[in-house]
């Protein structure tokens, strides 16, 4: 017997939650790895990732620049602002 619409929606919701959980796990793993690197290396890597994202979607760069201007750090190309130290 085919699934009802509500069952299919429930399956999609479950899959979305599992996907979101996996994304959080990846973020946690990356954070643990990055904290072991020297701060200048991490900042360089973040800057390169920002540039790459901007190349993939030009609107990301425009959105980020407008946010930087709104936050008063328009001269900061990395978008990092005065971030707290990543290395203890």
PDB file of C-alpha atoms in Angstrom:
ATOM      1  CA  UNK A   1       0.000   0.000   0.000  1.00  0.00           C
ATOM      2  CA  UNK A   2       1.454   3.406  -0.966  1.00  0.00           C
ATOM      3  CA  UNK A   3       2.315   5.884   1.751  1.00  0.00           C
ATOM      4  CA  UNK A   4      -0.073   8.701   2.449  1.00  0.00           C
ATOM      5  CA  UNK A   5       0.948  12.290   1.893  1.00  0.00           C
ATOM      6  CA  UNK A   6       1.313  12.865   5.638  1.00  0.00           C
ATOM      7  CA  UNK A   7       3.574   9.799   5.932  1.00  0.00           C
ATOM      8  CA  UNK A   8       5.732  11.033   3.079  1.00  0.00           C
ATOM      9  CA  UNK A   9       5.950  14.489   4.676  1.00  0.00           C
ATOM     10  CA  UNK A  10       6.952  12.843   7.972  1.00  0.00           C
ATOM     11  CA  UNK A  11       9.665  10.889   6.135  1.00  0.00           C
ATOM     12  CA  UNK A  12      10.960  14.113   4.570  1.00  0.00           C
ATOM     13  CA  UNK A  13      10.981  15.863   7.955  1.00  0.00           C
ATOM     14  CA  UNK A  14      12.913  12.970   9.469  1.00  0.00           C
ATOM     15  CA  UNK A  15      15.440  13.001   6.627  1.00  0.00           C
ATOM     16  CA  UNK A  16      15.863  16.780   6.962  1.00  0.00           C
ATOM     17  CA  UNK A  17      16.536  16.464  10.698  1.00  0.00           C
ATOM     18  CA  UNK A  18      19.098  13.717  10.121  1.00  0.00           C
ATOM     19  CA  UNK A  19      20.790  15.839   7.453  1.00  0.00           C
ATOM     20  CA  UNK A  20      20.878  18.837   9.774  1.00  0.00           C
ATOM     21  CA  UNK A  21      22.377  16.694  12.529  1.00  0.00           C
ATOM     22  CA  UNK A  22      25.059  15.475  10.142  1.00  0.00           C
ATOM     23  CA  UNK A  23      25.890  19.077   9.194  1.00  0.00           C
ATOM     24  CA  UNK A  24      26.298  20.011  12.863  1.00  0.00           C
ATOM     25  CA  UNK A  25      28.571  16.995  13.365  1.00  0.00           C
ATOM     26  CA  UNK A  26      30.740  18.077  10.424  1.00  0.00           C
ATOM     27  CA  UNK A  27      30.907  21.635  11.797  1.00  0.00           C
ATOM     28  CA  UNK A  28      31.956  20.306  15.218  1.00  0.00           C
ATOM     29  CA  UNK A  29      34.619  18.097  13.659  1.00  0.00           C
ATOM     30  CA  UNK A  30      36.012  20.974  11.593  1.00  0.00           C
ATOM     31  CA  UNK A  31      36.053  23.273  14.616  1.00  0.00           C
ATOM     32  CA  UNK A  32      38.023  20.698  16.611  1.00  0.00           C
ATOM     33  CA  UNK A  33      40.513  20.319  13.763  1.00  0.00           C
ATOM     34  CA  UNK A  34      40.868  24.055  13.132  1.00  0.00           C
ATOM     35  CA  UNK A  35      41.522  24.887  16.781  1.00  0.00           C
ATOM     36  CA  UNK A  36      44.737  22.860  16.542  1.00  0.00           C
ATOM     37  CA  UNK A  37      46.095  24.976  13.672  1.00  0.00           C
ATOM     38  CA  UNK A  38      47.954  28.285  14.080  1.00  0.00           C
ATOM     39  CA  UNK A  39      45.516  31.206  14.025  1.00  0.00           C
ATOM     40  CA  UNK A  40      47.084  32.930  10.968  1.00  0.00           C
ATOM     41  CA  UNK A  41      46.705  29.720   8.985  1.00  0.00           C
ATOM     42  CA  UNK A  42      43.033  29.420   9.982  1.00  0.00           C
ATOM     43  CA  UNK A  43      42.340  33.046   9.068  1.00  0.00           C
ATOM     44  CA  UNK A  44      44.036  32.552   5.687  1.00  0.00           C
ATOM     45  CA  UNK A  45      41.971  29.425   5.075  1.00  0.00           C
ATOM     46  CA  UNK A  46      38.741  31.220   5.994  1.00  0.00           C
ATOM     47  CA  UNK A  47      39.600  34.091   3.646  1.00  0.00           C
ATOM     48  CA  UNK A  48      40.247  31.648   0.810  1.00  0.00           C
ATOM     49  CA  UNK A  49      36.962  29.847   1.477  1.00  0.00           C
ATOM     50  CA  UNK A  50      35.103  33.163   1.453  1.00  0.00           C
ATOM     51  CA  UNK A  51      36.674  34.080  -1.886  1.00  0.00           C
ATOM     52  CA  UNK A  52      35.792  30.663  -3.309  1.00  0.00           C
ATOM     53  CA  UNK A  53      32.177  30.973  -2.127  1.00  0.00           C
ATOM     54  CA  UNK A  54      31.970  34.434  -3.697  1.00  0.00           C
ATOM     55  CA  UNK A  55      33.217  32.993  -6.995  1.00  0.00           C
ATOM     56  CA  UNK A  56      30.533  30.299  -6.893  1.00  0.00           C
ATOM     57  CA  UNK A  57      27.758  32.774  -6.141  1.00  0.00           C
ATOM     58  CA  UNK A  58      28.434  36.461  -6.707  1.00  0.00           C
ATOM     59  CA  UNK A  59      25.431  37.423  -4.593  1.00  0.00           C
ATOM     60  CA  UNK A  60      27.131  35.949  -1.518  1.00  0.00           C
ATOM     61  CA  UNK A  61      29.945  38.460  -1.885  1.00  0.00           C
ATOM     62  CA  UNK A  62      27.527  41.341  -2.371  1.00  0.00           C
ATOM     63  CA  UNK A  63      25.511  40.264   0.674  1.00  0.00           C
ATOM     64  CA  UNK A  64      28.667  39.897   2.773  1.00  0.00           C
ATOM     65  CA  UNK A  65      30.012  43.303   1.729  1.00  0.00           C
ATOM     66  CA  UNK A  66      26.725  45.022   2.577  1.00  0.00           C
ATOM     67  CA  UNK A  67      26.747  43.285   5.977  1.00  0.00           C
ATOM     68  CA  UNK A  68      30.354  44.403   6.568  1.00  0.00           C
ATOM     69  CA  UNK A  69      29.409  47.990   5.779  1.00  0.00           C
ATOM     70  CA  UNK A  70      26.399  47.791   8.084  1.00  0.00           C
ATOM     71  CA  UNK A  71      28.637  46.437  10.868  1.00  0.00           C
ATOM     72  CA  UNK A  72      31.239  49.136  10.311  1.00  0.00           C
ATOM     73  CA  UNK A  73      34.075  46.914   9.071  1.00  0.00           C
ATOM     74  CA  UNK A  74      33.908  47.717   5.384  1.00  0.00           C
ATOM     75  CA  UNK A  75      37.693  47.692   5.056  1.00  0.00           C
ATOM     76  CA  UNK A  76      37.962  44.120   6.269  1.00  0.00           C
ATOM     77  CA  UNK A  77      37.964  41.945   3.160  1.00  0.00           C
ATOM     78  CA  UNK A  78      37.987  38.678   5.070  1.00  0.00           C
ATOM     79  CA  UNK A  79      34.664  39.352   6.774  1.00  0.00           C
ATOM     80  CA  UNK A  80      36.167  38.186  10.057  1.00  0.00           C
ATOM     81  CA  UNK A  81      35.933  41.451  11.926  1.00  0.00           C
ATOM     82  CA  UNK A  82      37.644  41.579  15.289  1.00  0.00           C
ATOM     83  CA  UNK A  83      37.059  37.931  16.025  1.00  0.00           C
ATOM     84  CA  UNK A  84      38.172  36.517  19.339  1.00  0.00           C
ATOM     85  CA  UNK A  85      41.282  34.399  19.299  1.00  0.00           C
ATOM     86  CA  UNK A  86      40.737  30.954  17.834  1.00  0.00           C
ATOM     87  CA  UNK A  87      43.747  29.582  19.669  1.00  0.00           C
ATOM     88  CA  UNK A  88      43.890  29.425  23.444  1.00  0.00           C
TER      89      UNK A  88
END
